[in-house]
Amino acid sequence: MRTPGYLEAKKAAAYLCAHWPVRPRIAITLGSGLEGVVRGLRQRRSVPYRLIPHFPRPTVEGHGGVLHAGLWRGVPVAMLAGRVHLYEGYAPAEAIFPVRALALAGVEVFVFTCAAGGIAPRAQPGAFMVLSDHLNLQGANPLVGLHEARWGERFVAMSDAYDARLRRLTLRAARALGQRCFEGVYAAVLGPNYETPAEIRALRRLGAEAVGMSTVPEVIAARQLGRRVLALATITNRAAGLSRAPLTHEEVLSVGKAAAWNLKRLLDVILPKAGDKDIPSSG
Ligand code: HPA
């Protein structure tokens, strides 16, 4: 099957631009359980993904599939409530289609949130991890295939994938709010099963501090487009073998929901500054 390309993304972008009163420069993808955050968006306009040309539709509980746009403390923002994952059977180029469409519609800064299992000792449920780097262990990459030069380079540098200023801003904001937040390396696996304890021991040796099943394809696509990226994982559980309780999706959703309030407060601080090119490095 042919995956959606440049023309399809242009069409989706044109649809969105026609629906938006103002064009957001910042887009936020909400991970599992975090969708309650959209209630903080004023003058909200909401479009189900099924009405947006070529948008993929999530099939997982907790991932609604509605694109919201509105004002967050006066800043125009787009919020993607629901993402599709590779484990749903989507091709990587389909999974990252919303990123490309939003970039064509004028988005310059992408904030990706996700749920993750904690591997490092400080990665305890309820804490946030600001991604400083990742391990792509999904066995897939959205840039595979014929090269489309309009998206950017074929061989994309990933050494500074996660914007240093946005990371600093987030860590500082979390500290000021008294929230548990640390920086670390995220391992992206395909899923959908949770890992085995042996896999978690291996990931720890590889340098992973948290593990999840999303985000990395979107980060790669956004970086090919030269957009700035902040990624924030909610630690919803200790990874397999690190606690006695067996892992469940319900647990991931309920800890995610509890974290939504903290994420809202973080965004109050981050979003008004995220569009600035120059965030001061101290203070
Ligand atoms: N493993 C993978 N993905 C996850 C986890 C996990 O433990 N928790 C939330 N998403």
XYZ file of C-alpha atoms and ligand atoms in Angstrom:
293
model
C 0.000 0.000 0.000
C 1.257 3.478 -0.835
C 1.869 5.604 2.254
C 0.759 9.246 2.270
C 3.377 11.609 0.877
C 3.989 15.293 0.301
C 0.810 16.092 -1.624
C -1.369 14.403 0.959
C 0.354 16.328 3.770
C -0.179 19.570 1.823
C -3.863 18.754 1.561
C -4.163 18.064 5.289
C -2.269 21.287 6.056
C -4.558 23.317 3.786
C -7.601 21.819 5.536
C -6.212 22.772 8.952
C -5.225 26.291 7.922
C -8.752 26.847 6.614
C -10.197 25.758 9.995
C -7.899 27.655 12.300
C -8.570 31.286 13.242
C -4.861 31.658 14.062
C -1.997 29.408 13.042
C -0.266 27.727 15.957
C 3.521 27.681 15.958
C 3.580 25.051 18.704
C 2.032 21.582 18.604
C 1.734 19.163 21.501
C 1.066 15.472 21.176
C -0.641 14.080 24.256
C 0.385 10.605 25.360
C -1.626 7.901 27.132
C -3.990 9.291 29.759
C -2.886 12.893 29.227
C -5.792 14.030 27.089
C -7.445 15.932 29.963
C -4.825 18.614 29.337
C -6.875 19.970 26.402
C -9.289 21.504 28.916
C -6.674 24.211 29.463
C -7.062 25.387 25.867
C -9.217 28.502 25.421
C -11.284 29.352 22.307
C -10.861 25.726 21.380
C -11.608 24.433 17.899
C -11.633 20.661 17.667
C -11.547 18.445 14.593
C -11.686 14.645 14.708
C -8.805 13.086 12.798
C -11.297 11.321 10.537
C -12.282 14.659 9.014
C -8.704 15.703 8.255
C -7.548 14.403 4.869
C -5.257 11.376 5.204
C -4.862 11.626 8.997
C -4.313 8.197 10.620
C -6.866 7.065 13.232
C -5.779 5.717 16.633
C -7.171 2.334 17.606
C -6.020 2.237 21.246
C -8.059 3.086 24.330
C -6.896 6.381 25.832
C -5.945 7.764 22.393
C -8.996 9.634 21.160
C -7.993 11.081 17.811
C -8.993 14.733 17.937
C -6.895 17.703 16.892
C -7.555 20.757 19.026
C -6.354 24.279 18.402
C -6.736 27.277 20.652
C -4.986 29.630 23.014
C -2.879 28.512 25.953
C -2.254 31.547 28.133
C -2.656 33.597 24.990
C -0.310 31.468 22.876
C -1.794 29.738 19.809
C -1.258 26.011 20.252
C -2.328 22.815 18.482
C -2.944 19.722 20.605
C -3.059 16.234 19.206
C -5.194 14.139 21.525
C -4.278 10.678 20.351
C -1.407 9.318 18.325
C -0.976 6.179 16.304
C 1.750 3.703 17.135
C 3.712 1.332 14.959
C 2.325 -1.588 16.969
C -1.150 -0.783 15.646
C 0.124 -1.887 12.263
C 0.643 1.576 10.808
C 3.603 2.147 8.548
C 6.120 4.557 10.090
C 5.357 7.166 7.389
C 1.661 6.999 8.332
C 2.405 7.319 12.040
C 4.347 10.535 11.511
C 1.924 12.029 8.968
C 0.441 14.479 11.542
C 3.924 15.871 12.239
C 4.533 16.552 8.556
C 1.081 18.030 8.004
C 1.402 20.313 11.039
C 4.881 21.418 9.977
C 3.505 22.379 6.565
C 0.718 24.247 8.368
C 3.323 26.407 10.129
C 4.260 24.551 13.323
C 7.847 25.211 14.358
C 8.076 23.633 17.790
C 6.876 20.128 18.597
C 6.260 18.962 22.151
C 5.776 15.213 22.342
C 4.485 13.643 25.532
C 4.247 9.952 26.224
C 3.915 7.362 28.949
C 6.992 5.339 29.824
C 8.136 2.605 32.141
C 10.844 3.683 34.582
C 14.198 1.879 34.491
C 16.572 4.229 36.346
C 16.090 4.365 40.137
C 14.869 7.977 39.919
C 12.322 7.055 37.225
C 9.472 6.502 39.686
C 5.745 6.617 38.837
C 4.461 10.186 38.648
C 7.831 11.711 37.723
C 8.536 13.368 34.370
C 11.543 12.531 32.248
C 12.711 15.154 29.772
C 14.258 13.203 26.916
C 17.895 14.121 26.406
C 18.431 11.367 23.822
C 16.956 8.089 22.673
C 17.669 4.560 21.550
C 15.593 3.618 18.514
C 14.974 -0.104 19.040
C 11.726 -0.242 17.079
C 13.321 -1.863 14.062
C 11.667 0.783 11.911
C 12.329 4.298 10.729
C 9.933 6.801 9.120
C 12.618 7.993 6.685
C 12.981 4.593 5.000
C 11.923 4.572 1.350
C 12.352 6.822 -1.626
C 13.854 10.099 -0.524
C 11.516 13.106 -0.702
C 13.822 16.138 -0.656
C 10.976 18.474 0.350
C 11.022 16.924 3.823
C 14.720 17.598 4.309
C 17.967 15.664 4.293
C 18.127 11.959 3.621
C 20.762 11.457 6.353
C 19.455 13.428 9.299
C 21.814 14.360 12.156
C 20.418 13.239 15.493
C 23.145 14.411 17.866
C 21.104 17.401 19.039
C 17.613 16.044 18.412
C 16.214 17.338 21.699
C 16.439 21.124 21.920
C 18.816 22.087 24.732
C 17.015 25.339 25.517
C 13.590 23.743 25.727
C 14.993 21.017 27.962
C 16.533 23.563 30.285
C 13.345 25.603 30.366
C 11.317 22.518 31.290
C 13.666 21.333 34.018
C 13.741 24.797 35.519
C 9.948 25.121 35.398
C 9.463 21.718 37.035
C 11.941 22.587 39.770
C 10.126 25.864 40.468
C 6.825 23.966 40.691
C 8.289 21.338 43.003
C 7.644 18.549 40.478
C 9.815 15.471 40.151
C 11.526 15.809 36.799
C 14.860 14.586 35.451
C 16.608 14.217 32.121
C 17.328 10.870 30.576
C 17.575 8.493 27.660
C 14.356 6.944 26.311
C 14.412 3.532 24.677
C 11.709 3.126 22.030
C 10.556 -0.444 21.509
C 7.925 -1.707 19.093
C 5.536 -3.327 21.588
C 2.702 -3.925 22.046
C 3.641 -6.394 24.759
C 5.416 -4.953 27.760
C 9.042 -5.979 28.073
C 10.410 -9.025 29.811
C 12.583 -8.494 32.905
C 15.572 -9.707 30.836
C 14.841 -7.060 28.200
C 14.713 -4.366 30.881
C 18.067 -5.529 32.298
C 19.492 -5.314 28.772
C 18.006 -1.839 28.189
C 19.489 -0.629 31.474
C 22.929 -1.819 30.323
C 22.428 0.014 27.046
C 21.929 3.259 28.936
C 18.130 3.586 28.874
C 16.464 5.317 31.812
C 12.895 4.783 30.602
C 11.136 2.694 27.969
C 8.106 3.271 25.777
C 6.489 2.466 22.443
C 6.155 5.847 20.765
C 7.629 9.323 20.204
C 10.868 8.404 18.428
C 9.395 8.187 14.891
C 7.802 11.624 15.371
C 11.047 13.087 16.693
C 12.949 11.773 13.665
C 10.378 13.247 11.275
C 10.362 16.611 13.059
C 14.148 16.780 13.024
C 14.303 15.996 9.316
C 12.036 19.021 8.886
C 14.410 21.119 11.015
C 11.758 21.730 13.675
C 12.614 22.121 17.358
C 11.633 19.253 19.631
C 10.858 18.807 23.309
C 9.829 15.356 24.502
C 8.451 14.657 27.930
C 7.703 11.183 29.282
C 5.407 10.564 32.235
C 6.746 7.649 34.177
C 3.591 5.615 34.733
C 5.114 2.441 36.213
C 8.349 0.736 37.132
C 9.476 -1.318 34.143
C 9.093 -5.101 34.086
C 10.953 -6.946 36.830
C 11.516 -3.781 38.876
C 8.333 -4.063 40.905
C 6.244 -7.011 42.030
C 2.976 -5.965 40.430
C 2.358 -7.101 36.851
C 2.022 -4.255 34.345
C -1.346 -3.250 32.973
C -2.569 -0.652 30.478
C -5.106 0.507 33.113
C -2.261 1.396 35.471
C -0.519 3.336 32.695
C -3.733 5.259 31.949
C -4.564 6.040 35.581
C -1.061 7.325 36.458
C -1.099 9.280 33.173
C -4.393 10.910 34.164
C -3.018 11.876 37.559
C 0.014 13.423 35.835
C -2.167 15.504 33.500
C -2.621 18.176 36.158
C 1.147 18.491 36.649
C 1.659 18.618 32.899
C -0.879 21.438 32.669
C 1.028 23.472 35.244
C 4.302 22.798 33.442
C 2.838 23.885 30.114
C 1.638 27.126 31.720
C 5.287 28.005 32.243
C 6.815 26.417 29.150
C 4.435 27.357 26.342
C 4.570 31.130 26.598
C 8.360 30.822 26.248
C 8.689 27.816 23.948
C 8.296 29.840 20.769
C 11.138 32.200 21.726
C 14.313 31.521 19.852
C 16.379 32.771 22.771
C 15.610 31.338 26.145
C 18.192 32.673 28.584
C 20.636 30.006 29.739
C 20.584 31.100 33.379
C 18.118 32.560 35.868
N 7.027 -0.347 28.727
C 6.764 0.136 27.496
N 5.929 1.141 27.267
C 5.328 1.694 28.336
C 5.565 1.249 29.654
C 6.467 0.176 29.842
O 6.720 -0.274 30.975
N 4.810 2.028 30.470
C 4.147 2.920 29.671
N 4.465 2.719 28.377
